[in-house]
């Protein structure tokens, strides 16, 4: 799973460049995310290029940010199916959910 | 209208199955948000078969049927692996407070229960059959 990184006001922006984060790639996704996310305690994960996430992908996301010791995570650009999964898993209560990476970064600094 | 499909127990085959089922549902004019829900629940069910019923053993058969009727859509997933008790799992995932409290797994069945109108499960042998039903109102 390819991840692209940038920084904005000290916040690490990580864009997932894959159509699906599912059980077939969850281990690789967790490893890649934990390495990149370890560079900052505040991370925005941009899912605007992702079509589908299953609970294995969501579990890998959680495992990755836990391993990286991320203190604050926001999700940007998730399509409705992915937002539904986050809501069912109650993870929208812990992660901020935003329309875009810029909105997520602004929400994290306000 | 009923369509029968089959795949072998490999996680990298599940995406192809999901794509095929999405096409079938779209051709039958199923609403887009319902297609999203059906896809997610189907993927969770098949992942569970591969990971738990077949314990990641490759080459085992999984049969999937998609039945679209005027009042409901039913997806059946059949395997010949280990069975389980779906009532032994919580219907909802606990509300987390912090990142460190979040679950990293075992969410699939709760996701299926939340997405479908009804979930039925009959244990084998010979076949374990999970049926996910969406009522169309």
PDB file of C-alpha atoms in Angstrom, chain B residues 4-134:
ATOM      1  CA  UNK B   4     -24.370 -18.470  -7.924  1.00  0.00           C
ATOM      2  CA  UNK B   5     -20.674 -17.691  -7.527  1.00  0.00           C
ATOM      3  CA  UNK B   6     -17.697 -19.481  -6.015  1.00  0.00           C
ATOM      4  CA  UNK B   7     -14.182 -18.626  -4.926  1.00  0.00           C
ATOM      5  CA  UNK B   8     -11.282 -20.310  -3.210  1.00  0.00           C
ATOM      6  CA  UNK B   9     -10.109 -19.305   0.239  1.00  0.00           C
ATOM      7  CA  UNK B  10      -7.593 -16.575  -0.543  1.00  0.00           C
ATOM      8  CA  UNK B  11      -7.948 -13.044   0.814  1.00  0.00           C
ATOM      9  CA  UNK B  12      -6.765 -11.557  -2.480  1.00  0.00           C
ATOM     10  CA  UNK B  13      -9.756 -13.144  -4.260  1.00  0.00           C
ATOM     11  CA  UNK B  14     -12.296 -11.340  -2.087  1.00  0.00           C
ATOM     12  CA  UNK B  15     -11.925  -8.014  -3.912  1.00  0.00           C
ATOM     13  CA  UNK B  16     -12.724  -9.694  -7.247  1.00  0.00           C
ATOM     14  CA  UNK B  17     -15.815 -11.298  -5.741  1.00  0.00           C
ATOM     15  CA  UNK B  18     -16.903  -7.930  -4.332  1.00  0.00           C
ATOM     16  CA  UNK B  19     -16.485  -6.303  -7.729  1.00  0.00           C
ATOM     17  CA  UNK B  20     -18.569  -9.017  -9.416  1.00  0.00           C
ATOM     18  CA  UNK B  21     -21.352  -8.706  -6.853  1.00  0.00           C
ATOM     19  CA  UNK B  22     -21.338  -4.896  -7.172  1.00  0.00           C
ATOM     20  CA  UNK B  23     -21.864  -5.303 -10.938  1.00  0.00           C
ATOM     21  CA  UNK B  24     -24.749  -7.739 -10.447  1.00  0.00           C
ATOM     22  CA  UNK B  25     -26.456  -5.395  -7.976  1.00  0.00           C
ATOM     23  CA  UNK B  26     -25.941  -2.348 -10.201  1.00  0.00           C
ATOM     24  CA  UNK B  27     -27.360  -4.186 -13.232  1.00  0.00           C
ATOM     25  CA  UNK B  28     -30.457  -4.867 -11.134  1.00  0.00           C
ATOM     26  CA  UNK B  29     -30.850  -1.196 -10.220  1.00  0.00           C
ATOM     27  CA  UNK B  30     -30.062  -1.624  -6.541  1.00  0.00           C
ATOM     28  CA  UNK B  31     -29.484   1.769  -4.879  1.00  0.00           C
ATOM     29  CA  UNK B  32     -25.858   2.869  -4.663  1.00  0.00           C
ATOM     30  CA  UNK B  33     -25.749   3.197  -0.850  1.00  0.00           C
ATOM     31  CA  UNK B  34     -27.270  -0.261  -0.504  1.00  0.00           C
ATOM     32  CA  UNK B  35     -24.632  -1.684  -2.866  1.00  0.00           C
ATOM     33  CA  UNK B  36     -21.975  -0.164  -0.571  1.00  0.00           C
ATOM     34  CA  UNK B  37     -23.553  -1.811   2.493  1.00  0.00           C
ATOM     35  CA  UNK B  38     -23.955  -5.176   0.757  1.00  0.00           C
ATOM     36  CA  UNK B  39     -20.347  -5.116  -0.441  1.00  0.00           C
ATOM     37  CA  UNK B  40     -18.964  -4.379   3.016  1.00  0.00           C
ATOM     38  CA  UNK B  41     -21.083  -7.046   4.721  1.00  0.00           C
ATOM     39  CA  UNK B  42     -20.216  -9.624   2.041  1.00  0.00           C
ATOM     40  CA  UNK B  43     -16.490  -8.916   2.341  1.00  0.00           C
ATOM     41  CA  UNK B  44     -16.669  -9.221   6.144  1.00  0.00           C
ATOM     42  CA  UNK B  45     -18.505 -12.558   5.859  1.00  0.00           C
ATOM     43  CA  UNK B  46     -16.054 -14.033   3.346  1.00  0.00           C
ATOM     44  CA  UNK B  47     -13.037 -12.737   5.296  1.00  0.00           C
ATOM     45  CA  UNK B  48     -14.450 -14.484   8.381  1.00  0.00           C
ATOM     46  CA  UNK B  49     -14.760 -17.760   6.467  1.00  0.00           C
ATOM     47  CA  UNK B  50     -11.155 -17.572   5.238  1.00  0.00           C
ATOM     48  CA  UNK B  51      -9.673 -16.422   8.552  1.00  0.00           C
ATOM     49  CA  UNK B  52     -11.770 -18.426  11.026  1.00  0.00           C
ATOM     50  CA  UNK B  53     -13.649 -21.282   9.306  1.00  0.00           C
ATOM     51  CA  UNK B  54     -10.664 -22.229   7.124  1.00  0.00           C
ATOM     52  CA  UNK B  55      -7.958 -20.705   9.365  1.00  0.00           C
ATOM     53  CA  UNK B  56      -6.187 -19.195   6.338  1.00  0.00           C
ATOM     54  CA  UNK B  57      -5.866 -22.571   4.598  1.00  0.00           C
ATOM     55  CA  UNK B  58      -5.847 -21.812   0.864  1.00  0.00           C
ATOM     56  CA  UNK B  59      -7.668 -23.777  -1.837  1.00  0.00           C
ATOM     57  CA  UNK B  60     -10.890 -24.375   0.121  1.00  0.00           C
ATOM     58  CA  UNK B  61     -14.212 -23.638  -1.571  1.00  0.00           C
ATOM     59  CA  UNK B  62     -16.589 -20.821  -0.678  1.00  0.00           C
ATOM     60  CA  UNK B  63     -19.980 -20.658  -2.394  1.00  0.00           C
ATOM     61  CA  UNK B  64     -21.778 -17.342  -2.626  1.00  0.00           C
ATOM     62  CA  UNK B  65     -25.272 -16.750  -3.970  1.00  0.00           C
ATOM     63  CA  UNK B  66     -26.949 -13.423  -4.568  1.00  0.00           C
ATOM     64  CA  UNK B  67     -30.743 -13.449  -4.705  1.00  0.00           C
ATOM     65  CA  UNK B  68     -32.556 -10.269  -5.662  1.00  0.00           C
ATOM     66  CA  UNK B  69     -36.319 -10.171  -5.228  1.00  0.00           C
ATOM     67  CA  UNK B  70     -38.895  -7.389  -5.141  1.00  0.00           C
ATOM     68  CA  UNK B  71     -38.964  -7.219  -1.339  1.00  0.00           C
ATOM     69  CA  UNK B  72     -35.537  -8.380  -0.254  1.00  0.00           C
ATOM     70  CA  UNK B  73     -31.971  -9.123  -1.236  1.00  0.00           C
ATOM     71  CA  UNK B  74     -30.291 -12.179   0.263  1.00  0.00           C
ATOM     72  CA  UNK B  75     -26.614 -13.098   0.086  1.00  0.00           C
ATOM     73  CA  UNK B  76     -25.655 -16.612   1.197  1.00  0.00           C
ATOM     74  CA  UNK B  77     -22.089 -17.624   1.992  1.00  0.00           C
ATOM     75  CA  UNK B  78     -21.409 -21.349   2.434  1.00  0.00           C
ATOM     76  CA  UNK B  79     -18.238 -23.081   3.637  1.00  0.00           C
ATOM     77  CA  UNK B  80     -17.208 -26.496   4.927  1.00  0.00           C
ATOM     78  CA  UNK B  81     -14.794 -25.276   7.607  1.00  0.00           C
ATOM     79  CA  UNK B  82     -15.125 -24.741  11.345  1.00  0.00           C
ATOM     80  CA  UNK B  83     -18.457 -23.377  12.522  1.00  0.00           C
ATOM     81  CA  UNK B  84     -19.062 -20.735  15.173  1.00  0.00           C
ATOM     82  CA  UNK B  85     -21.853 -19.342  17.344  1.00  0.00           C
ATOM     83  CA  UNK B  86     -22.835 -15.869  16.057  1.00  0.00           C
ATOM     84  CA  UNK B  87     -24.771 -15.190  19.277  1.00  0.00           C
ATOM     85  CA  UNK B  88     -21.536 -15.422  21.261  1.00  0.00           C
ATOM     86  CA  UNK B  89     -20.434 -12.052  19.886  1.00  0.00           C
ATOM     87  CA  UNK B  90     -21.606  -8.561  20.814  1.00  0.00           C
ATOM     88  CA  UNK B  91     -23.938  -6.826  18.346  1.00  0.00           C
ATOM     89  CA  UNK B  92     -22.213  -3.507  18.862  1.00  0.00           C
ATOM     90  CA  UNK B  93     -18.641  -2.412  19.306  1.00  0.00           C
ATOM     91  CA  UNK B  94     -17.925  -0.698  22.653  1.00  0.00           C
ATOM     92  CA  UNK B  95     -17.592   3.078  22.564  1.00  0.00           C
ATOM     93  CA  UNK B  96     -13.878   3.882  22.776  1.00  0.00           C
ATOM     94  CA  UNK B  97     -12.498   6.969  24.507  1.00  0.00           C
ATOM     95  CA  UNK B  98      -8.851   7.063  23.387  1.00  0.00           C
ATOM     96  CA  UNK B  99      -6.767   5.707  20.519  1.00  0.00           C
ATOM     97  CA  UNK B 100      -5.129   3.190  22.875  1.00  0.00           C
ATOM     98  CA  UNK B 101      -8.580   1.743  23.715  1.00  0.00           C
ATOM     99  CA  UNK B 102      -9.608   1.081  20.126  1.00  0.00           C
ATOM    100  CA  UNK B 103     -10.067  -2.512  18.932  1.00  0.00           C
ATOM    101  CA  UNK B 104      -7.719  -3.845  16.243  1.00  0.00           C
ATOM    102  CA  UNK B 105      -9.855  -6.811  15.207  1.00  0.00           C
ATOM    103  CA  UNK B 106     -12.939  -8.981  15.775  1.00  0.00           C
ATOM    104  CA  UNK B 107     -15.234  -6.286  14.397  1.00  0.00           C
ATOM    105  CA  UNK B 108     -16.503  -8.145  11.315  1.00  0.00           C
ATOM    106  CA  UNK B 109     -19.576  -9.791  12.784  1.00  0.00           C
ATOM    107  CA  UNK B 110     -20.716  -6.588  14.508  1.00  0.00           C
ATOM    108  CA  UNK B 111     -20.311  -4.752  11.188  1.00  0.00           C
ATOM    109  CA  UNK B 112     -22.453  -7.377   9.404  1.00  0.00           C
ATOM    110  CA  UNK B 113     -25.138  -7.228  12.106  1.00  0.00           C
ATOM    111  CA  UNK B 114     -25.294  -3.447  11.872  1.00  0.00           C
ATOM    112  CA  UNK B 115     -25.476  -3.355   8.077  1.00  0.00           C
ATOM    113  CA  UNK B 116     -27.972  -6.127   7.268  1.00  0.00           C
ATOM    114  CA  UNK B 117     -31.667  -6.262   8.184  1.00  0.00           C
ATOM    115  CA  UNK B 118     -31.182  -9.837   9.370  1.00  0.00           C
ATOM    116  CA  UNK B 119     -28.324 -12.287   9.743  1.00  0.00           C
ATOM    117  CA  UNK B 120     -28.988 -16.043   9.806  1.00  0.00           C
ATOM    118  CA  UNK B 121     -26.407 -18.738  10.404  1.00  0.00           C
ATOM    119  CA  UNK B 122     -26.712 -22.500  10.264  1.00  0.00           C
ATOM    120  CA  UNK B 123     -23.738 -24.625  11.252  1.00  0.00           C
ATOM    121  CA  UNK B 124     -22.602 -27.693   9.337  1.00  0.00           C
ATOM    122  CA  UNK B 125     -21.639 -30.344   8.684  1.00  0.00           C
ATOM    123  CA  UNK B 126     -21.566 -30.437   5.808  1.00  0.00           C
ATOM    124  CA  UNK B 127     -22.036 -26.716   5.142  1.00  0.00           C
ATOM    125  CA  UNK B 128     -21.984 -23.661   7.383  1.00  0.00           C
ATOM    126  CA  UNK B 129     -24.297 -21.119   5.783  1.00  0.00           C
ATOM    127  CA  UNK B 130     -24.375 -17.412   6.596  1.00  0.00           C
ATOM    128  CA  UNK B 131     -27.331 -15.554   5.098  1.00  0.00           C
ATOM    129  CA  UNK B 132     -27.375 -11.776   5.038  1.00  0.00           C
ATOM    130  CA  UNK B 133     -30.802 -10.296   4.298  1.00  0.00           C
ATOM    131  CA  UNK B 134     -31.767  -6.755   3.364  1.00  0.00           C
TER     132      UNK B 134
END
